[in-house]
Short mmCIF file of C-alpha atoms and ligand atoms in Angstrom, two decimals:
data_model
loop_
_atom_site.label_atom_id
_atom_site.label_comp_id
_atom_site.label_asym_id
_atom_site.label_seq_id
_atom_site.Cartn_x
_atom_site.Cartn_y
_atom_site.Cartn_z
CA UNK Z 251 111.88 109.49 159.34
CA UNK Z 252 111.40 106.30 157.31
CA UNK Z 253 109.76 104.57 160.30
CA UNK Z 254 107.26 107.43 160.24
CA UNK Z 255 106.75 106.89 156.52
CA UNK Z 256 105.69 103.26 157.01
CA UNK Z 257 103.26 104.33 159.77
CA UNK Z 258 101.90 107.12 157.56
CA UNK Z 259 101.45 104.72 154.63
CA UNK Z 260 99.63 102.27 156.93
CA UNK Z 261 97.41 105.02 158.31
CA UNK Z 262 96.52 106.22 154.80
CA UNK Z 263 96.17 102.91 152.94
CA UNK Z 264 95.45 100.38 155.67
CA UNK Z 265 97.73 97.80 157.28
CA UNK Z 266 97.13 95.12 154.65
CA UNK Z 267 98.33 97.40 151.87
CA UNK Z 268 101.80 97.81 153.39
CA UNK Z 269 104.09 94.78 153.67
CA UNK Z 270 107.30 94.92 155.70
CA UNK Z 271 107.89 91.29 156.70
CA UNK Z 272 110.84 90.03 154.61
CA UNK Z 273 108.97 86.80 153.83
CA UNK Z 274 105.99 88.78 152.49
CA UNK Z 275 108.27 91.05 150.47
CA UNK Z 276 110.46 88.28 149.01
CA UNK Z 277 108.50 87.86 145.76
CA UNK Z 278 108.68 91.61 145.11
CA UNK Z 279 112.41 92.15 145.59
CA UNK Z 280 113.79 89.50 143.22
CA UNK Z 281 113.18 89.56 139.48
CA UNK Z 282 112.05 86.71 137.19
CA UNK Z 283 115.59 85.97 135.99
CA UNK Z 284 116.89 85.70 139.56
CA UNK Z 285 119.78 88.01 138.60
CA UNK Z 286 118.48 91.05 140.48
CA UNK Z 287 117.71 90.91 144.19
CA UNK Z 288 117.38 93.89 146.49
CA UNK Z 289 115.75 94.99 149.70
CA UNK Z 290 112.96 97.46 150.37
CA UNK Z 291 111.65 99.55 153.25
CA UNK Z 292 108.20 98.27 152.39
CA UNK Z 293 106.04 96.93 149.59
CA UNK Z 294 102.99 99.13 149.14
CA UNK Z 295 99.90 97.78 147.38
CA UNK Z 296 97.41 100.58 146.67
CA UNK Z 297 93.94 99.74 145.35
CA UNK Z 298 93.10 102.97 143.51
CA UNK Z 299 94.65 105.92 141.71
CA UNK Z 300 94.08 108.16 144.69
CA UNK Z 301 95.87 105.66 146.94
CA UNK Z 302 98.81 105.58 144.51
CA UNK Z 303 98.88 109.39 144.60
CA UNK Z 304 98.82 109.39 148.41
CA UNK Z 305 101.63 106.84 148.61
CA UNK Z 306 103.83 108.72 146.14
CA UNK Z 307 103.16 112.06 147.89
CA UNK Z 308 104.14 110.59 151.28
CA UNK Z 309 107.31 109.04 149.80
CA UNK Z 310 108.28 112.29 148.08
CA UNK Z 311 107.80 114.22 151.32
CA UNK Z 312 109.97 111.70 153.19
CA UNK Z 313 112.64 111.72 150.45
CA UNK Z 314 112.11 108.02 149.80
CA UNK Z 315 112.37 106.56 146.31
CA UNK Z 316 109.56 104.60 144.65
CA UNK Z 317 110.07 101.53 142.44
CA UNK Z 318 106.84 100.81 140.53
CA UNK Z 319 106.13 97.16 139.86
CA UNK Z 320 103.54 95.28 137.79
CA UNK Z 321 103.85 91.55 137.25
CA UNK Z 322 107.61 91.54 137.91
CA UNK Z 323 108.32 89.76 134.62
CA UNK Z 324 110.66 92.43 133.24
CA UNK Z 325 114.03 91.17 132.00
CA UNK Z 326 116.35 94.09 132.84
CA UNK Z 327 115.92 94.38 136.62
CA UNK Z 328 113.90 97.60 136.34
CA UNK Z 329 111.04 96.64 138.63
CA UNK Z 330 112.96 95.56 141.72
CA UNK Z 331 114.83 97.71 144.23
CA UNK Z 332 118.60 97.58 144.63
CA UNK Z 333 120.41 96.51 147.78
CA UNK Z 334 120.27 100.00 149.35
CA UNK Z 335 117.08 99.14 151.28
CA UNK Z 336 115.98 102.77 151.16
CA UNK Z 337 113.19 102.59 148.57
CA UNK Z 338 109.67 101.25 148.55
CA UNK Z 339 108.22 98.92 145.93
CA UNK Z 340 104.86 100.19 144.71
CA UNK Z 341 102.94 97.22 143.34
CA UNK Z 342 100.00 97.85 141.00
CA UNK Z 343 98.79 94.28 141.45
CA UNK Z 344 95.49 95.25 143.14
CA UNK Z 345 94.47 97.69 140.39
CA UNK Z 346 93.09 95.27 137.83
CA UNK Z 347 89.71 96.61 136.75
CA UNK Z 348 88.58 96.90 133.15
CA UNK Z 349 86.93 100.30 133.49
CA UNK Z 350 85.22 100.56 130.10
CA UNK Z 351 84.82 98.94 126.72
CA UNK Z 352 83.65 101.49 124.14
CA UNK Z 353 82.52 99.84 120.89
CA UNK Z 354 82.05 103.14 119.08
CA UNK Z 355 85.43 104.64 119.93
CA UNK Z 356 86.84 101.09 119.59
CA UNK Z 357 88.75 101.40 122.85
CA UNK Z 358 89.29 99.64 126.15
CA UNK Z 359 90.05 101.52 129.35
CA UNK Z 360 91.92 99.45 131.96
CA UNK Z 361 93.77 99.86 135.22
CA UNK Z 362 97.51 99.39 135.11
CA UNK Z 363 97.69 96.20 137.17
CA UNK Z 364 95.39 94.28 134.82
CA UNK Z 365 97.19 91.21 133.44
CA UNK Z 366 97.77 91.40 129.68
CA UNK Z 367 95.81 88.15 129.20
CA UNK Z 368 92.77 89.75 130.88
CA UNK Z 369 93.02 92.71 128.52
CA UNK Z 370 93.14 90.33 125.54
CA UNK Z 371 90.07 88.46 126.85
CA UNK Z 372 88.11 91.66 127.43
CA UNK Z 373 88.83 92.67 123.83
CA UNK Z 374 87.81 89.21 122.57
CA UNK Z 375 84.58 89.33 124.60
CA UNK Z 376 83.77 92.53 122.72
CA UNK Z 377 84.47 90.79 119.39
CA UNK Z 378 87.69 92.78 118.93
CA UNK Z 379 91.45 92.21 119.27
CA UNK Z 380 94.08 93.71 121.53
CA UNK Z 381 97.08 92.49 119.54
CA UNK Z 382 99.96 92.75 122.02
CA UNK Z 383 101.17 89.21 122.57
CA UNK Z 384 104.16 87.88 124.51
CA UNK Z 385 105.33 84.85 126.43
CA UNK Z 386 104.30 85.74 129.96
CA UNK Z 387 101.01 87.44 129.12
CA UNK Z 388 99.19 85.77 132.03
CA UNK Z 389 101.61 87.37 134.51
CA UNK Z 390 102.74 90.69 133.06
CA UNK Z 391 100.48 93.72 133.56
CA UNK Z 392 99.34 96.22 130.99
CA UNK Z 393 101.05 98.94 133.07
CA UNK Z 394 104.35 97.06 132.89
CA UNK Z 395 104.06 96.62 129.14
CA UNK Z 396 103.35 100.35 128.78
CA UNK Z 397 106.23 101.29 131.07
CA UNK Z 398 108.60 99.14 129.00
CA UNK Z 399 106.99 99.82 125.59
CA UNK Z 400 106.89 96.05 125.14
CA UNK Z 401 107.05 94.36 121.76
CA UNK Z 402 106.34 90.65 121.40
CA UNK Z 403 105.35 88.44 118.49
CA UNK Z 404 102.90 90.63 116.55
CA UNK Z 405 104.91 93.87 116.25
CA UNK Z 406 105.45 93.20 112.55
CA UNK Z 407 101.78 93.95 111.96
CA UNK Z 408 100.63 96.10 114.87
CA UNK Z 409 103.71 97.88 116.20
CA UNK Z 410 104.97 98.18 119.78
CA UNK Z 411 102.81 99.18 122.76
CA UNK Z 412 103.50 102.82 121.91
CA UNK Z 413 101.23 102.44 118.88
CA UNK Z 414 98.41 100.82 120.83
CA UNK Z 415 97.90 103.45 123.56
CA UNK Z 416 95.59 106.44 123.09
CA UNK Z 417 95.53 107.85 126.60
CA UNK Z 418 97.12 107.50 130.02
CA UNK Z 419 96.46 108.34 133.64
CA UNK Z 420 99.72 108.89 135.51
CA UNK Z 421 100.63 109.73 139.10
CA UNK Z 422 103.50 112.19 138.92
CA UNK Z 423 106.54 112.17 141.24
CA UNK Z 424 105.01 114.90 143.43
CA UNK Z 425 101.76 112.96 143.86
CA UNK Z 426 99.65 114.97 141.41
CA UNK Z 427 97.52 112.99 138.96
CA UNK Z 428 97.83 113.73 135.23
CA UNK Z 429 94.50 112.77 133.69
CA UNK Z 430 95.36 112.08 130.07
CA UNK Z 431 92.83 109.25 129.86
CA UNK Z 432 91.40 110.36 126.54
CA UNK Z 433 90.29 108.19 123.61
CA UNK Z 434 91.30 110.80 121.04
CA UNK Z 435 92.82 109.61 117.78
CA UNK Z 436 93.95 113.13 116.98
CA UNK Z 437 95.31 115.63 119.49
CA UNK Z 438 97.93 118.05 118.25
CA UNK Z 439 98.14 120.31 121.27
CA UNK Z 440 101.89 120.41 121.62
CA UNK Z 441 104.13 117.69 123.05
CA UNK Z 442 102.61 114.21 123.10
CA UNK Z 443 103.02 113.72 126.85
CA UNK Z 444 101.81 110.13 127.00
CA UNK Z 445 104.70 109.07 124.76
CA UNK Z 446 107.16 110.35 127.38
CA UNK Z 447 105.77 107.97 129.96
CA UNK Z 448 105.51 105.00 127.57
CA UNK Z 449 108.86 103.23 127.75
CA UNK Z 450 110.14 105.35 130.66
CA UNK Z 451 110.35 102.25 132.90
CA UNK Z 452 108.83 103.91 135.94
CA UNK Z 453 111.39 106.72 136.04
CA UNK Z 454 108.93 109.56 135.37
CA UNK Z 455 105.67 108.52 137.02
CA UNK Z 456 103.33 105.68 137.89
CA UNK Z 457 100.94 104.66 135.11
CA UNK Z 458 97.61 103.92 136.81
CA UNK Z 459 95.29 103.43 133.81
CA UNK Z 460 95.27 103.49 130.01
CA UNK Z 461 92.95 103.84 127.05
CA UNK Z 462 93.93 101.19 124.52
CA UNK Z 463 93.13 100.86 120.81
CA UNK Z 464 91.16 97.83 119.71
CA UNK Z 465 91.54 96.19 116.30
CA UNK Z 466 89.55 93.79 114.16
CA UNK Z 467 89.58 90.22 115.49
CA UNK Z 468 91.53 87.65 113.43
CA UNK Z 469 89.73 84.36 114.05
CA UNK Z 470 91.45 82.53 111.15
CA UNK Z 471 95.12 81.81 111.67
CA UNK Z 472 97.53 79.96 109.40
CA UNK Z 473 100.74 78.93 111.14
CA UNK Z 474 103.85 77.13 109.95
CA UNK Z 475 107.16 76.11 111.49
CA UNK Z 476 109.88 76.06 108.84
CA UNK Z 477 113.47 74.88 108.55
CA UNK Z 478 116.00 77.33 107.11
CA UNK Z 479 119.61 77.16 106.05
CA UNK Z 480 120.67 80.55 107.38
CA UNK Z 481 119.68 83.87 108.91
CA UNK Z 482 120.12 85.27 105.41
CA UNK Z 483 117.33 82.97 104.20
CA UNK Z 484 115.11 84.21 107.05
CA UNK Z 485 115.57 87.85 106.08
CA UNK Z 486 115.27 87.10 102.35
CA UNK Z 487 111.93 85.42 103.05
CA UNK Z 488 110.39 88.50 104.66
CA UNK Z 489 109.40 90.33 101.42
CA UNK Z 490 107.86 87.11 100.10
CA UNK Z 491 105.83 86.56 103.25
CA UNK Z 492 104.72 90.17 103.18
CA UNK Z 493 103.69 89.97 99.54
CA UNK Z 494 101.65 86.79 99.96
CA UNK Z 495 100.37 87.80 103.40
CA UNK Z 496 98.55 90.75 101.84
CA UNK Z 497 98.63 92.91 104.99
CA UNK Z 498 97.75 89.92 107.21
CA UNK Z 499 101.30 88.78 107.97
CA UNK Z 500 101.42 88.94 111.78
CA UNK Z 501 104.45 86.97 112.91
CA UNK Z 502 107.88 86.08 111.52
CA UNK Z 503 110.07 84.64 114.25
CA UNK Z 504 113.50 82.98 114.18
CA UNK Z 505 115.02 80.21 116.27
CA UNK Z 506 118.57 78.83 116.12
CA UNK Z 507 119.20 75.12 116.67
CA UNK Z 508 120.77 75.71 120.09
CA UNK Z 509 117.56 77.44 121.24
CA UNK Z 510 115.43 74.54 119.99
CA UNK Z 511 117.76 72.03 121.67
CA UNK Z 512 117.19 73.73 125.05
CA UNK Z 513 113.42 73.71 124.58
CA UNK Z 514 113.46 70.02 123.66
CA UNK Z 515 115.69 69.27 126.66
CA UNK Z 516 113.73 71.16 129.29
CA UNK Z 517 110.08 71.54 128.38
CA UNK Z 518 107.70 68.61 128.81
CA UNK Z 519 105.52 67.42 125.93
CA UNK Z 520 107.40 69.12 123.07
CA UNK Z 521 108.98 67.41 120.07
CA UNK Z 522 111.11 68.29 117.06
CA UNK Z 523 108.68 68.72 114.15
CA UNK Z 524 111.29 67.54 111.62
CA UNK Z 525 113.08 64.21 111.20
CA UNK Z 526 116.48 65.84 110.63
CA UNK Z 527 118.40 68.59 112.41
CA UNK Z 528 118.61 72.02 110.84
CA UNK Z 529 120.62 75.10 111.79
CA UNK Z 530 117.74 77.59 111.78
CA UNK Z 531 113.96 77.60 112.12
CA UNK Z 532 111.20 80.13 111.55
CA UNK Z 533 107.65 80.48 112.81
CA UNK Z 534 105.28 82.33 110.52
CA UNK Z 535 101.67 83.29 111.05
CA UNK Z 536 99.15 84.94 108.75
CA UNK Z 537 95.89 85.89 110.50
CA UNK Z 538 92.64 87.34 109.28
CA UNK Z 539 88.91 86.83 108.98
CA UNK Z 540 88.61 84.49 106.01
CA UNK Z 541 89.95 81.07 105.10
CA UNK Z 542 92.26 82.53 102.47
CA UNK Z 543 94.95 82.78 105.17
CA UNK Z 544 95.79 79.09 104.61
CA UNK Z 545 96.11 79.59 100.88
CA UNK Z 546 98.22 82.68 101.36
CA UNK Z 547 100.61 80.84 103.64
CA UNK Z 548 100.86 77.83 101.32
CA UNK Z 549 101.54 80.12 98.35
CA UNK Z 550 104.21 81.99 100.29
CA UNK Z 551 105.94 78.77 101.33
CA UNK Z 552 105.80 77.32 97.79
CA UNK Z 553 107.32 80.50 96.41
CA UNK Z 554 110.02 80.35 99.10
CA UNK Z 555 110.80 76.71 98.33
CA UNK Z 556 111.04 77.37 94.62
CA UNK Z 557 113.56 80.13 95.31
CA UNK Z 558 115.60 77.79 97.49
CA UNK Z 559 114.87 79.72 100.69
CA UNK Z 560 113.18 76.89 102.55
CA UNK Z 561 114.46 73.46 103.58
CA UNK Z 562 111.26 72.05 105.09
CA UNK Z 563 107.94 73.19 106.55
CA UNK Z 564 105.19 71.94 108.86
CA UNK Z 565 101.78 73.62 108.71
CA UNK Z 566 99.53 73.55 111.75
CA UNK Z 567 96.45 71.51 110.87
CA UNK Z 568 94.58 72.11 114.12
CA UNK Z 569 94.58 74.51 117.08
CA UNK Z 570 96.44 71.88 119.13
CA UNK Z 571 99.17 71.64 116.50
CA UNK Z 572 99.41 75.42 116.36
CA UNK Z 573 99.87 75.50 120.14
CA UNK Z 574 102.62 72.92 119.96
CA UNK Z 575 104.51 74.88 117.28
CA UNK Z 576 104.16 78.10 119.26
CA UNK Z 577 105.40 76.30 122.40
CA UNK Z 578 108.73 75.67 120.66
CA UNK Z 579 109.21 79.40 120.17
CA UNK Z 580 107.70 80.73 123.37
CA UNK Z 581 109.44 78.15 125.56
CA UNK Z 582 112.98 79.38 124.91
CA UNK Z 583 113.25 81.85 127.84
CA UNK Z 584 112.06 79.29 130.34
CA UNK Z 585 114.26 76.54 128.86
CA UNK Z 586 117.35 78.72 128.88
CA UNK Z 587 116.69 79.68 132.49
CA UNK Z 588 116.51 75.97 133.42
CA UNK Z 589 119.85 75.38 131.69
CA UNK Z 590 121.75 77.70 134.09
CA UNK Z 591 123.72 80.94 133.79
CA UNK Z 592 122.49 83.17 130.96
CA UNK Z 593 123.62 86.48 129.51
CA UNK Z 594 120.78 88.26 127.73
CA UNK Z 595 121.24 90.62 124.78
CA UNK Z 596 118.01 91.99 123.35
CA UNK Z 597 119.48 93.72 120.32
CA UNK Z 598 118.12 95.23 117.12
CA UNK Z 599 119.77 95.95 113.80
CA UNK Z 600 118.72 96.99 110.33
CA UNK Z 601 117.19 93.74 109.03
CA UNK Z 602 119.66 93.61 106.17
CA UNK Z 603 122.56 93.46 108.69
CA UNK Z 604 121.25 90.61 110.89
CA UNK Z 605 122.94 87.83 108.93
CA UNK Z 606 126.29 89.62 108.89
CA UNK Z 607 126.05 90.29 112.63
CA UNK Z 608 125.41 86.62 113.41
CA UNK Z 609 128.15 85.42 111.05
CA UNK Z 610 130.77 87.81 112.40
CA UNK Z 611 130.10 87.87 116.13
CA UNK Z 612 129.72 84.14 116.81
CA UNK Z 613 133.37 83.24 116.06
CA UNK Z 614 134.68 86.19 118.13
CA UNK Z 615 132.62 85.02 121.11
CA UNK Z 616 133.85 81.44 120.70
CA UNK Z 617 137.39 82.72 120.79
CA UNK Z 618 136.69 84.79 123.93
CA UNK Z 619 135.03 81.86 125.70
CA UNK Z 620 135.44 78.48 124.00
CA UNK Z 621 132.27 76.40 124.28
CA UNK Z 622 129.96 79.36 124.97
CA UNK Z 623 126.49 78.46 123.65
CA UNK Z 624 124.80 80.98 121.37
CA UNK Z 625 121.07 80.85 122.03
CA UNK Z 626 119.85 83.03 119.18
CA UNK Z 627 116.17 83.64 118.53
CA UNK Z 628 113.68 86.44 118.30
CA UNK Z 629 111.52 88.66 116.20
CA UNK Z 630 113.42 88.52 112.91
CA UNK Z 631 110.65 90.35 111.06
CA UNK Z 632 111.30 93.35 113.32
CA UNK Z 633 115.10 93.11 113.07
CA UNK Z 634 115.19 92.07 116.76
CA UNK Z 635 117.35 89.19 118.00
CA UNK Z 636 117.56 87.80 121.50
CA UNK Z 637 121.26 87.08 121.17
CA UNK Z 638 121.52 85.25 124.47
CA UNK Z 639 124.48 83.26 125.75
CA UNK Z 640 124.48 80.13 127.87
CA UNK Z 641 127.58 78.95 129.68
CA UNK Z 642 129.78 76.21 128.26
CA UNK Z 643 128.23 72.95 129.52
CA UNK Z 644 128.84 72.66 133.26
CA UNK Z 645 130.84 75.89 133.56
CA UNK Z 646 128.52 78.70 134.70
CA UNK Z 647 131.45 80.37 136.46
CA UNK Z 648 133.30 80.90 133.16
CA UNK Z 649 130.35 82.77 131.67
CA UNK Z 650 129.99 84.94 134.74
CA UNK Z 651 133.72 85.70 134.84
CA UNK Z 652 133.74 86.89 131.21
CA UNK Z 653 130.30 88.50 131.15
CA UNK Z 654 131.54 92.08 130.70
CA UNK Z 655 133.89 91.24 127.83
CA UNK Z 656 131.33 89.07 126.00
CA UNK Z 657 128.62 91.73 126.24
CA UNK Z 658 131.06 94.37 125.01
CA UNK Z 659 131.88 92.29 121.92
CA UNK Z 660 128.17 92.02 121.11
CA UNK Z 661 127.27 95.64 121.81
CA UNK Z 662 130.27 96.98 119.86
CA UNK Z 663 129.23 94.90 116.84
CA UNK Z 664 125.63 96.13 117.18
CA UNK Z 665 126.80 99.74 117.36
CA UNK Z 666 129.14 99.31 114.39
CA UNK Z 667 126.23 98.04 112.29
CA UNK Z 668 123.91 100.88 113.30
CA UNK Z 669 121.74 98.93 115.75
CA UNK Z 670 120.54 99.42 119.33
CA UNK Z 671 121.41 97.54 122.54
CA UNK Z 672 117.77 97.29 123.60
CA UNK Z 673 114.98 96.47 121.18
CA UNK Z 674 112.07 95.76 123.51
CA UNK Z 675 113.06 94.92 127.09
CA UNK Z 676 114.36 98.36 128.06
CA UNK Z 677 117.38 99.53 130.03
CA UNK Z 678 116.43 99.02 133.70
CA UNK Z 679 119.42 98.25 135.88
CA UNK Z 680 121.02 95.75 133.50
CA UNK Z 681 121.97 98.21 130.75
CA UNK Z 682 122.05 101.47 132.69
CA UNK Z 683 125.78 101.92 132.49
CA UNK Z 684 125.98 100.76 128.88
CA UNK Z 685 123.64 103.60 127.88
CA UNK Z 686 126.43 106.11 128.43
CA UNK Z 687 128.66 104.24 125.99
CA UNK Z 688 126.12 103.40 123.30
CA UNK Z 689 123.85 106.46 123.17
CA UNK Z 690 125.21 109.80 122.07
CA UNK Z 691 126.04 112.54 124.59
CA UNK Z 692 123.23 114.63 123.16
CA UNK Z 693 120.73 111.82 123.67
CA UNK Z 694 121.82 111.20 127.26
CA UNK Z 695 121.68 114.96 127.99
CA UNK Z 696 118.13 115.17 126.63
CA UNK Z 697 117.04 112.16 128.67
CA UNK Z 698 118.54 113.70 131.82
CA UNK Z 699 116.80 117.01 131.08
CA UNK Z 700 113.42 115.25 130.80
CA UNK Z 701 114.03 113.40 134.08
CA UNK Z 702 115.07 116.63 135.81
CA UNK Z 703 111.99 118.49 134.52
CA UNK Z 704 109.46 115.88 135.63
CA UNK Z 705 111.17 114.39 138.68
CA UNK Z 706 113.61 116.95 140.10
CA UNK Z 707 113.57 115.24 143.49
CA UNK Z 708 114.60 111.88 142.02
CA UNK Z 709 111.65 110.02 143.53
CA UNK Z 710 110.76 107.69 140.67
CA UNK Z 711 112.91 104.58 140.11
CA UNK Z 712 115.92 106.81 140.09
CA UNK Z 713 118.67 104.23 139.95
CA UNK Z 714 117.42 102.81 136.66
CA UNK Z 715 117.74 103.74 132.99
CA UNK Z 716 119.83 106.92 133.32
CA UNK Z 717 123.59 106.45 133.60
P1 LIG T 847 107.49 94.71 135.69
O1 LIG T 847 108.48 93.66 135.42
O2 LIG T 847 106.83 94.69 137.01
O3 LIG T 847 108.15 96.15 135.47
C1 LIG T 847 108.88 96.44 134.32
C2 LIG T 847 109.31 97.92 134.35
O4 LIG T 847 108.18 98.77 134.27
C3 LIG T 847 110.02 98.34 135.63
O5 LIG T 847 110.97 99.31 135.33
C4 LIG T 847 108.92 98.93 136.48
O6 LIG T 847 109.41 99.88 137.40
C5 LIG T 847 108.03 99.57 135.44
N1 LIG T 847 106.59 99.56 135.75
C6 LIG T 847 105.79 98.47 135.93
N2 LIG T 847 104.52 98.87 136.10
C7 LIG T 847 104.52 100.20 136.05
C8 LIG T 847 103.50 101.20 136.16
N3 LIG T 847 102.23 100.87 136.34
N4 LIG T 847 103.86 102.50 136.06
C9 LIG T 847 105.15 102.86 135.85
N5 LIG T 847 106.15 101.97 135.74
C10 LIG T 847 105.84 100.66 135.83
N6 LIG T 847 108.97 91.75 126.53
C11 LIG T 847 108.77 92.10 125.25
O7 LIG T 847 108.81 93.29 124.93
N7 LIG T 847 108.51 91.15 124.30
C12 LIG T 847 108.45 89.84 124.59
O8 LIG T 847 108.24 89.02 123.71
C13 LIG T 847 108.64 89.45 125.95
N8 LIG T 847 108.57 88.15 126.31
C14 LIG T 847 108.82 87.80 127.60
C15 LIG T 847 108.82 86.44 127.92
C16 LIG T 847 109.10 86.04 129.22
C17 LIG T 847 109.11 84.58 129.54
C18 LIG T 847 109.36 87.01 130.21
C19 LIG T 847 109.66 86.60 131.62
C20 LIG T 847 109.35 88.36 129.90
C21 LIG T 847 109.10 88.77 128.59
N9 LIG T 847 109.15 90.12 128.21
C22 LIG T 847 108.91 90.46 126.90
C23 LIG T 847 109.59 91.18 129.15
C24 LIG T 847 108.55 92.25 129.30
O9 LIG T 847 109.15 93.50 129.49
C25 LIG T 847 107.56 92.03 130.38
O10 LIG T 847 107.01 90.76 130.36
C26 LIG T 847 106.46 93.07 130.52
O11 LIG T 847 106.46 94.11 129.59
C27 LIG T 847 106.65 93.69 131.86
O12 LIG T 847 105.43 93.75 132.53
P2 LIG T 847 105.36 93.61 134.11
O13 LIG T 847 103.98 93.99 134.50
O14 LIG T 847 105.83 92.29 134.56
O15 LIG T 847 106.37 94.75 134.57
C1 LIG T 848 110.92 86.55 123.76
O1 LIG T 848 110.85 87.07 122.66
C2 LIG T 848 111.11 87.43 124.95
O2 LIG T 848 110.77 85.33 123.93
C3 LIG T 848 112.09 86.92 125.99
O3 LIG T 848 111.35 88.74 124.60
C4 LIG T 848 113.53 86.98 125.56
O4 LIG T 848 114.17 85.82 127.56
C5 LIG T 848 114.53 86.52 126.63
O5 LIG T 848 115.69 86.89 126.49
ZN1 LIG T 849 111.20 89.12 122.53
#
């Protein structure tokens, strides 16, 4: 049966669109973190929406599951197959056309496999801004960011992907195409179907194209890297930054010393901007169209210093300096990966509880695994921490042996403080089983009902997200 499927896919899409050689498939069956590796019947690379529809229809008829994949930069193992070897990977990598830029509607229509950086450039070429911004924007696809409802470093101002999408084109699990590719700002005709697919991590359908909102360009950027005494200082600074930012505050990021140490140890060409060590650092950016962004930032930092919330600050005086400050923040994932075994926890809490969370959980983790390194950083302005752990120096095995217990300590503390175990990376395979423990029974029932209604045959990425 499945041998027939591969022949049918080849006949319909062409030989070059269907990979079965393990060497050709290798890059598609292991994720960026290296923690998730599986096997697949085939990797299918359609070039158009109708080819996606054909591939999904053939898989559904053969009873074979489909794992959609964009740039394979996801951090929860959602875009790679498991070890069952009975699914196909459907890569959107060949669908990378910008279909339309509409200056009147202020929208951009793109195919799902378009890299995020290409979307940003297309917006810039039109004198506008597509504000989604994250570390691997050259590699991740717009379809992947939609499927995960990605966040990044400008959520504080512009919101998550969910707020940037006006319309979607989706291939459904039975191979039909839902054409919701509309640029409408207002459409109150019942359930907002596109929002079901955004953040569904490929479990309800394959996103093939999207209409995206464009925003005013922000050519003037004022950026500072600051030293802070505590997480409390970082959260106390937020209202000040907001007040002085005057609606132009775009980024407020946090970095613990351990995170900075890893960046300084592993990334070439970076340096500590301060002469002395500090416990915590922040990266702030105010962006707009006029030069007052510099003044706004300076005023905000002076006010913060006079209230004792700031220990030191470096302002970027040139684009090159801005890049080097951003590199310290954006390099953490890569640096932590180079350091060895990592346990990722992309958590979110009410902002007012972040400091308490960090103060209370750290000592409990140290007791559970002496020497464990707390690599804490993230989007503090959104209440989102990447509360990642690295193994005690030279002892990756200890971290792996205690992984379950350490994660439970963190998730229990998050739940007790009213937070969520995934802020922006999703559930995928990594957190699938935790969902049952940390979402309510009603929520899990509703999610299952949606899955059953749209994908009763369990074709789409069915071993992910739902417990
Ligand atoms: P993939 O990894 O290929 O897939 C991700 C999920 O979406 C999978 O479940 C997959 O099945 C599904 N999927 C992919 N394409 C489609 C499609 N067309 N239709 C339906 N389902 C699909 N995330 C943030 O939110 N904020 C960050 O700041 C951030 N920074 C990152 C930094 C680094 C260094 C890395 C490696 C990742 C980062 N991420 C961040 C993770 C983030 O989720 C991804 O980078 C991005 O959103 C995924 O895009 P992708 O094309 O690589 O998707
Ligand atoms: C970031 O904010 C990303 O840098 C990646 O979301 C976080 O690697 C991680 O855990
Ligand atoms: Zn992040």
